[in-house]
PDB file of C-alpha atoms in Angstrom:
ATOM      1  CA  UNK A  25       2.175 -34.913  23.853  1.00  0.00           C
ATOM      2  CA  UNK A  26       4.705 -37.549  24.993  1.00  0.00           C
ATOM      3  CA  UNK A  27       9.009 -37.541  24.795  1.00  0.00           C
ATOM      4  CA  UNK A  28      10.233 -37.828  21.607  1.00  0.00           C
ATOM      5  CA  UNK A  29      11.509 -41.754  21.134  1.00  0.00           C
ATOM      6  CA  UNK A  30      14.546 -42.907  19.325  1.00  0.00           C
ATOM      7  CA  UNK A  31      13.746 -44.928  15.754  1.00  0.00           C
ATOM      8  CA  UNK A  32      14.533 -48.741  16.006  1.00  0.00           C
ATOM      9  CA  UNK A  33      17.834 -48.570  14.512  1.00  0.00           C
ATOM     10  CA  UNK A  34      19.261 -45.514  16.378  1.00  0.00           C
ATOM     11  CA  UNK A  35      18.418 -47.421  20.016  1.00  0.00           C
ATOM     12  CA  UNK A  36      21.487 -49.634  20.087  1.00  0.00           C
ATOM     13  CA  UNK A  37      23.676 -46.396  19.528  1.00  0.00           C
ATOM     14  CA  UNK A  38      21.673 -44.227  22.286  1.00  0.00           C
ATOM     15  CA  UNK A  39      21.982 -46.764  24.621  1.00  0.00           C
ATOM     16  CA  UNK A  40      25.675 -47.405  24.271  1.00  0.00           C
ATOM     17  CA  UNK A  41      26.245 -43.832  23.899  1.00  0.00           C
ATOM     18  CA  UNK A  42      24.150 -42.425  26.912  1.00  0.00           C
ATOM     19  CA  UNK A  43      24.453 -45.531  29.201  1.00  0.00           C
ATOM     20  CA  UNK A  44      28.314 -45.622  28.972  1.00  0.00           C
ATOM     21  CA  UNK A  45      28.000 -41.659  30.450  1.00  0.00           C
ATOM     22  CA  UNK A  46      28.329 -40.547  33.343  1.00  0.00           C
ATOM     23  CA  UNK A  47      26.182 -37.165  32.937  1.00  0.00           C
ATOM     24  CA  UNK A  48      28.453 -35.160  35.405  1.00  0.00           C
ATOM     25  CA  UNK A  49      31.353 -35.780  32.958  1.00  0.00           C
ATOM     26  CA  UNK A  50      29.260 -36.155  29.669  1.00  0.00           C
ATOM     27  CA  UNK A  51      30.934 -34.072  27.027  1.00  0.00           C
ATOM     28  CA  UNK A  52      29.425 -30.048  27.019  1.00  0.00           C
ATOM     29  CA  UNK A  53      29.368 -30.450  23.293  1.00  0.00           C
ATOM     30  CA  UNK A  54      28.127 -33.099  20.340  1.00  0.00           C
ATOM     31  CA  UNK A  55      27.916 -32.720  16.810  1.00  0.00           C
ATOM     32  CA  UNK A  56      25.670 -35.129  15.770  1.00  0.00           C
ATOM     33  CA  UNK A  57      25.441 -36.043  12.154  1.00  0.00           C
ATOM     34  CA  UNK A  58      25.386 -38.560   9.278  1.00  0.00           C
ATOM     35  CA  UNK A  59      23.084 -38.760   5.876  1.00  0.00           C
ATOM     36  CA  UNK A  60      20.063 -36.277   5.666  1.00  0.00           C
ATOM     37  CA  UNK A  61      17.012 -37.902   6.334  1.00  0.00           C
ATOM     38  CA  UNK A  62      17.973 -40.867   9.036  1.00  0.00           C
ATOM     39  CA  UNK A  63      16.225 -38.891  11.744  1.00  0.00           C
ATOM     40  CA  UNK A  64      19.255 -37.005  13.335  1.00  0.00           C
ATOM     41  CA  UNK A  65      16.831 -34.060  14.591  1.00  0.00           C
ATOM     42  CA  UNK A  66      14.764 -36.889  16.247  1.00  0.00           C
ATOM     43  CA  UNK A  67      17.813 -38.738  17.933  1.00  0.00           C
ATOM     44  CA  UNK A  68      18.650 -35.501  19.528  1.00  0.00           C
ATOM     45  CA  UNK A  69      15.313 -34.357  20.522  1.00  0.00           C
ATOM     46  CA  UNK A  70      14.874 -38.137  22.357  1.00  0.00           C
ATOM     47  CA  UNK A  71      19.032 -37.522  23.616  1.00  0.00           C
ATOM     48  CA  UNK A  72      17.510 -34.499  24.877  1.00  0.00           C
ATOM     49  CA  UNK A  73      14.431 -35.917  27.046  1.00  0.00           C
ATOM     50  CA  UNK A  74      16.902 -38.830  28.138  1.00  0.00           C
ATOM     51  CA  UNK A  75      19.477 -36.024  29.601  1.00  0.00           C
ATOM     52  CA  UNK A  76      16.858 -34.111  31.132  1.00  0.00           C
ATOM     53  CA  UNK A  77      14.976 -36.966  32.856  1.00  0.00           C
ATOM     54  CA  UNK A  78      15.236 -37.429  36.358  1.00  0.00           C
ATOM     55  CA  UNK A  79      14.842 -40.929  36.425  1.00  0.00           C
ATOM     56  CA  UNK A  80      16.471 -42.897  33.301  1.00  0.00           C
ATOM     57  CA  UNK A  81      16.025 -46.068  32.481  1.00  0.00           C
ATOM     58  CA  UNK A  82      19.078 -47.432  30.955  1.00  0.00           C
ATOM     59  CA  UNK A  83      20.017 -44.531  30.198  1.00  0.00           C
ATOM     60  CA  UNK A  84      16.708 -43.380  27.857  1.00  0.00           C
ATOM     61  CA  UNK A  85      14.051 -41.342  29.437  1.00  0.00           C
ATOM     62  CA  UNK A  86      11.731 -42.791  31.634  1.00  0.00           C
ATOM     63  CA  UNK A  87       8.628 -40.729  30.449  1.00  0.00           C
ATOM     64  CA  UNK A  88       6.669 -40.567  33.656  1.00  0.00           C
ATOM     65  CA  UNK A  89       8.889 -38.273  35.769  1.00  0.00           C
ATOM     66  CA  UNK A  90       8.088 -34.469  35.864  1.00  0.00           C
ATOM     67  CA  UNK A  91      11.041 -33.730  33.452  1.00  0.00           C
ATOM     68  CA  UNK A  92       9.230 -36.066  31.302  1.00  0.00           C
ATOM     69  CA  UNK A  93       5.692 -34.631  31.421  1.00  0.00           C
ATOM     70  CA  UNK A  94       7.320 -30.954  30.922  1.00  0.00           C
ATOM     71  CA  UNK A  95       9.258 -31.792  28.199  1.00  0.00           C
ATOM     72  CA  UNK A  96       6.617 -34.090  26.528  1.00  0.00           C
ATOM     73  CA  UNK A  97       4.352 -31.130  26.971  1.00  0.00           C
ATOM     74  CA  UNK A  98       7.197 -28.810  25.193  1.00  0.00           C
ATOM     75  CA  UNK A  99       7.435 -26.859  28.757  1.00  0.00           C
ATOM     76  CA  UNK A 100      10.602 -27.777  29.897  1.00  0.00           C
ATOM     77  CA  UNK A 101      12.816 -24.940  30.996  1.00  0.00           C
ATOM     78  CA  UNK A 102      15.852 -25.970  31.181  1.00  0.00           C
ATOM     79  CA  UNK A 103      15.735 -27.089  27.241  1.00  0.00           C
ATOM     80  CA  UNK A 104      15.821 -24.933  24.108  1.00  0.00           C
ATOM     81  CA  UNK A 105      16.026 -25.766  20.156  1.00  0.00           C
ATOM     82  CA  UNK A 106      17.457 -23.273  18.047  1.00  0.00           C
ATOM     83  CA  UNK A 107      16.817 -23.620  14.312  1.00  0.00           C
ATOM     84  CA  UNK A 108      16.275 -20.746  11.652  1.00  0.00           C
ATOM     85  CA  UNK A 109      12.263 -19.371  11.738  1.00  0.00           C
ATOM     86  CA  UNK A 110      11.657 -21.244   8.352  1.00  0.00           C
ATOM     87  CA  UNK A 111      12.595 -24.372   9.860  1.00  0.00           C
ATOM     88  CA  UNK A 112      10.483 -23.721  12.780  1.00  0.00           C
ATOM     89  CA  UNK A 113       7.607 -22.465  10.195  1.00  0.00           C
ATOM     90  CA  UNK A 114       7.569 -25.431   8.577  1.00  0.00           C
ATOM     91  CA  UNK A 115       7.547 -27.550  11.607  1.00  0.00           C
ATOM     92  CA  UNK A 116       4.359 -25.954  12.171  1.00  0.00           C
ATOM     93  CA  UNK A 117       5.161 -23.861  15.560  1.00  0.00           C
ATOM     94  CA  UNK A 118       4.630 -20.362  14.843  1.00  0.00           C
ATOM     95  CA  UNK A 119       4.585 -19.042  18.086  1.00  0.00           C
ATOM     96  CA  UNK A 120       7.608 -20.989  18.728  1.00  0.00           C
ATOM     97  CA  UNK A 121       9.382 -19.677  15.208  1.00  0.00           C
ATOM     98  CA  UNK A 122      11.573 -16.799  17.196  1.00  0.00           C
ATOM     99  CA  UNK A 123      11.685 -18.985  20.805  1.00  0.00           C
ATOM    100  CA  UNK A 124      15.796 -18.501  20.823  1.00  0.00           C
ATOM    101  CA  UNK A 125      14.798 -14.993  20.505  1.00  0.00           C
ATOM    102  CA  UNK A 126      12.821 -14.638  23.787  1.00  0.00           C
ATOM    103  CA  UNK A 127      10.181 -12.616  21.825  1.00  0.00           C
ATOM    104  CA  UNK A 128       6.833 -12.660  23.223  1.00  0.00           C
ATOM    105  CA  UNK A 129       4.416 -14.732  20.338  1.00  0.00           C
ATOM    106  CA  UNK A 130       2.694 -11.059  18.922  1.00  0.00           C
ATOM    107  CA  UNK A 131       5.969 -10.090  18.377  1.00  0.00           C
ATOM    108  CA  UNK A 132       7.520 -12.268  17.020  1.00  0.00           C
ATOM    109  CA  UNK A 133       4.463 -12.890  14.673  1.00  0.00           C
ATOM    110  CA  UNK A 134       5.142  -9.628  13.800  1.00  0.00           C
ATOM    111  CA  UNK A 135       8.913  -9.695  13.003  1.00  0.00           C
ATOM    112  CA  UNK A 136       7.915 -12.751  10.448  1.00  0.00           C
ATOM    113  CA  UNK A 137       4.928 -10.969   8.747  1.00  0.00           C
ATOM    114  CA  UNK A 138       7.771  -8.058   8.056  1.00  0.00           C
ATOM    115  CA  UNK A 139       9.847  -9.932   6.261  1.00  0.00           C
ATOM    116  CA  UNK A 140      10.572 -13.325   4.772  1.00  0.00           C
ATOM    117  CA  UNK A 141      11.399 -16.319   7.529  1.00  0.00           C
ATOM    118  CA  UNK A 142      15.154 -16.633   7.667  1.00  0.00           C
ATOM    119  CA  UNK A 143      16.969 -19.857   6.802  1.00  0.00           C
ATOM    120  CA  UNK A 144      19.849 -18.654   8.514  1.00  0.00           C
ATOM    121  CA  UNK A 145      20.358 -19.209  13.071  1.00  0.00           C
ATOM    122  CA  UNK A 146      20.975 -15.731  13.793  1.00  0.00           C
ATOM    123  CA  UNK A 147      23.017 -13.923  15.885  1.00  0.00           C
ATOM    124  CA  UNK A 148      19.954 -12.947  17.833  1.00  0.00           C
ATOM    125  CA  UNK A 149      19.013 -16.499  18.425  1.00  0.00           C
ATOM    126  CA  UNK A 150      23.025 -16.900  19.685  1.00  0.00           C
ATOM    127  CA  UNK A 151      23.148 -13.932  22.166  1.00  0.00           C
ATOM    128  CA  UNK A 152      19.403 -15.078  23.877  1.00  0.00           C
ATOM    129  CA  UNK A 153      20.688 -18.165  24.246  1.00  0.00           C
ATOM    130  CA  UNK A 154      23.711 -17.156  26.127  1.00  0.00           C
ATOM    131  CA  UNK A 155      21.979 -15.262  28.367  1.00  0.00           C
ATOM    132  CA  UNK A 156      19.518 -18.071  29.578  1.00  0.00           C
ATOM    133  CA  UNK A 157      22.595 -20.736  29.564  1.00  0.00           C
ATOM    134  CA  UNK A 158      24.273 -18.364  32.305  1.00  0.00           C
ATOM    135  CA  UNK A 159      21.895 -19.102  34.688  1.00  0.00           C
ATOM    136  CA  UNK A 160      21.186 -21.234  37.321  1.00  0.00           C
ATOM    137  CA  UNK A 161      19.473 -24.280  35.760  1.00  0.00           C
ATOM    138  CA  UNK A 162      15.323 -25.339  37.106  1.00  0.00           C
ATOM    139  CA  UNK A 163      16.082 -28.542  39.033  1.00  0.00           C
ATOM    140  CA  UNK A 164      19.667 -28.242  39.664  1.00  0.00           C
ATOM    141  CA  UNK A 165      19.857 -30.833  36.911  1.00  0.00           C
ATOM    142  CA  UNK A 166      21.188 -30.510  33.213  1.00  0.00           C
ATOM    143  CA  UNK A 167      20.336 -27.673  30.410  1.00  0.00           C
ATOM    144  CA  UNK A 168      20.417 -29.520  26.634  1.00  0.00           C
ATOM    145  CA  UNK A 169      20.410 -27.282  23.647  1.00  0.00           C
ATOM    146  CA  UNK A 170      19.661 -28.735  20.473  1.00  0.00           C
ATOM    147  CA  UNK A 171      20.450 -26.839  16.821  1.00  0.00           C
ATOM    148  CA  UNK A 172      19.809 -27.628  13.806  1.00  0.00           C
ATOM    149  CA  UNK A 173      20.999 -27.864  11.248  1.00  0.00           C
ATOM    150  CA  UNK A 174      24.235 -26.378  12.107  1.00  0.00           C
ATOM    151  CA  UNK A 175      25.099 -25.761   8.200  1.00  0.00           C
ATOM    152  CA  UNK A 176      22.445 -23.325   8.786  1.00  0.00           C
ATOM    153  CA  UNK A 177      24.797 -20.609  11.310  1.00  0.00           C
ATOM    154  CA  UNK A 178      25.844 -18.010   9.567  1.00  0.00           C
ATOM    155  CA  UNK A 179      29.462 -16.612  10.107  1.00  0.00           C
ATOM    156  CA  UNK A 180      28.740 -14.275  12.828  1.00  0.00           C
ATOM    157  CA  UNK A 181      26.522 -16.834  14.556  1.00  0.00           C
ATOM    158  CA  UNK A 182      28.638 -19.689  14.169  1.00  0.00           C
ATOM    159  CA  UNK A 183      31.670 -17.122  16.018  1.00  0.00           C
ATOM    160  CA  UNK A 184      29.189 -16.486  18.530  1.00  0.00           C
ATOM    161  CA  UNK A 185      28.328 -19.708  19.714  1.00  0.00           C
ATOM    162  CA  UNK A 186      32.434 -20.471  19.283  1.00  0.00           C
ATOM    163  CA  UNK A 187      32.540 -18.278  21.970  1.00  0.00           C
ATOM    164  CA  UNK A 188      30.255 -19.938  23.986  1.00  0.00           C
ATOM    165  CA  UNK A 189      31.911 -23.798  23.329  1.00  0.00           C
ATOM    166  CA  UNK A 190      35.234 -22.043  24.417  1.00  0.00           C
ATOM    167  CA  UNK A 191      34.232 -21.136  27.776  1.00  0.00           C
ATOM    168  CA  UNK A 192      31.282 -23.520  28.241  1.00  0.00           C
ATOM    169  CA  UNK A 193      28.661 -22.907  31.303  1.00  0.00           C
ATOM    170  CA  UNK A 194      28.590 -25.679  33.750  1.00  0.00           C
ATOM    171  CA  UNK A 195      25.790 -28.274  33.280  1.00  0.00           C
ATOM    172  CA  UNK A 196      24.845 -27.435  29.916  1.00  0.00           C
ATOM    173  CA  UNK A 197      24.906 -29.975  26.954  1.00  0.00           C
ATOM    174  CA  UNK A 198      24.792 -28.428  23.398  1.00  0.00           C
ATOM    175  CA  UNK A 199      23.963 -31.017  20.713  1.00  0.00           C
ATOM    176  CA  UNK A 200      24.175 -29.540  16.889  1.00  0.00           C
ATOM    177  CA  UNK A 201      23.333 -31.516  13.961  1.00  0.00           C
ATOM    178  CA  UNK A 202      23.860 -31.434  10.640  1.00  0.00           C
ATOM    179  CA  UNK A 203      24.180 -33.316   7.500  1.00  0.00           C
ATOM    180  CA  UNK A 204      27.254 -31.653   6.435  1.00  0.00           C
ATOM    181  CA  UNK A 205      29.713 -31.338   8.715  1.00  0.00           C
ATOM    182  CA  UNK A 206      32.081 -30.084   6.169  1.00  0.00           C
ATOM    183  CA  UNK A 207      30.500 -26.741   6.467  1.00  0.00           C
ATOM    184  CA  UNK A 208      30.873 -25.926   9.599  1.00  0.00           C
ATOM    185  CA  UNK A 209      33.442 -23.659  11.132  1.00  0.00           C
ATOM    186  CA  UNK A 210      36.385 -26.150  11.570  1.00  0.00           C
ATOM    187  CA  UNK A 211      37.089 -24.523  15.297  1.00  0.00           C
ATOM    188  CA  UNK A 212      33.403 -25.256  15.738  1.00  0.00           C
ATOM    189  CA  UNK A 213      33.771 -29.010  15.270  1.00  0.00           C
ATOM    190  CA  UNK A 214      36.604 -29.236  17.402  1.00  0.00           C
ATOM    191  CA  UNK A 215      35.178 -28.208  20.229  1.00  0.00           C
ATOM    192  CA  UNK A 216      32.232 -31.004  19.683  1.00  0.00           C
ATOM    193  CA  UNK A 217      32.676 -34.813  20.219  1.00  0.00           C
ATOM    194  CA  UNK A 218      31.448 -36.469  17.413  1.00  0.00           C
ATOM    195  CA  UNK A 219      28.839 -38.806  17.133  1.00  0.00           C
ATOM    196  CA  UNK A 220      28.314 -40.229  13.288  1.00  0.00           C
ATOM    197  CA  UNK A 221      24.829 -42.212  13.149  1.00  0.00           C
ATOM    198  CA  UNK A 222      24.513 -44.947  10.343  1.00  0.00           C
ATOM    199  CA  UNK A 223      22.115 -45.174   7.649  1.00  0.00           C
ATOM    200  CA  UNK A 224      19.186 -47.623   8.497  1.00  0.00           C
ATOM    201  CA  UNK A 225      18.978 -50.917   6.755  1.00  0.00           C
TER     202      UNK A 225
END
């Protein structure tokens, strides 16, 4: 498997907006969003590789480093996406459905054969991630999480990473997307630096 790559027309915007970064001060939080369908979930998957790589080239990822091969491979620990089970379902990763849940794959196959795939992030998803951002990160390096979409957190979710964005742990990049920012908690998006992508030719 290799790092995800940014489309054509999003590389002009990653490079200006990674390469103008300097990833010690690079904003904790980025709500990344525009029209559904212009391959926001893709920009932030390839934002992700480029943050974690340990040797970028202009700012994208190199894909040849170990942070490269790991995260090409989908092994990288100091990376997470959290997105509700259906999304994951339909992505095709079963045993990866319930990941923000830290169940082990029987389990979790288990949970979803009980009941219906939820198209909600739940607060479960939330809470495991807190507890893996609070510690130390694999190669001293950044952690990126990437949600999506972020329409999808349910009150009680949405409060809980609030919580988290408020007192943000050190070296940790969250990037949420969504096609409609509108619905998001508004104290949610104001924690987040923006980042609008355009609509393709």
């Amino acid at each position: 498997m290799s790092v995800p790559q940014f489309y054509p027309w999003q590389l002009d915007t990653a490079r200006e907006w990674l390469g103008a970064q300097q990833r010690e001060r690079f904003a904790h939080a980025w709500l990344i969003h525009g029209l559904a369908g212009i391959g926001k979930v893709e920009f932030a998957r390839a934002a992700a590789a480029a943050l974690l790589c340990e040797s970028p080239q202009g700012g994208l990822a190199c894909g040849v480093c170990s942070a490269c091969t790991w995260y090409g491979s989908g092994n990288h620990p100091d990376f997470r996406r959290i997105r509700p089970e259906a999304v994951a379902l339909a992505e095709g990763v079963l045993e990866d459905a319930l990941d923000g849940d830290m169940e082990e794959p029987a389990e979790a196959g288990k949970a979803a054969s009980k009941r219906a795939p939820s198209k909600e992030i739940r607060i479960e998803q939330i809470r495991a991630m807190e507890s893996w951002v609070n510690t130390g990160t694999h190669r001293g390096g950044l952690r990126v999480v990437v949600l999506y979409p972020a329409e999808t957190l349910n009150t009680i979710s949405a409060n809980g990473l609030l919580k988290v964005l408020e007192e943000p742990p050190p070296h940790t990049v969250f990037l949420l997307v969504s096609d409609a920012p509108d619905r998001l908690l508004p104290t949610l998006v104001s924690r987040c630096r923006r980042l609008p992508l355009a609509t393709p030719p």
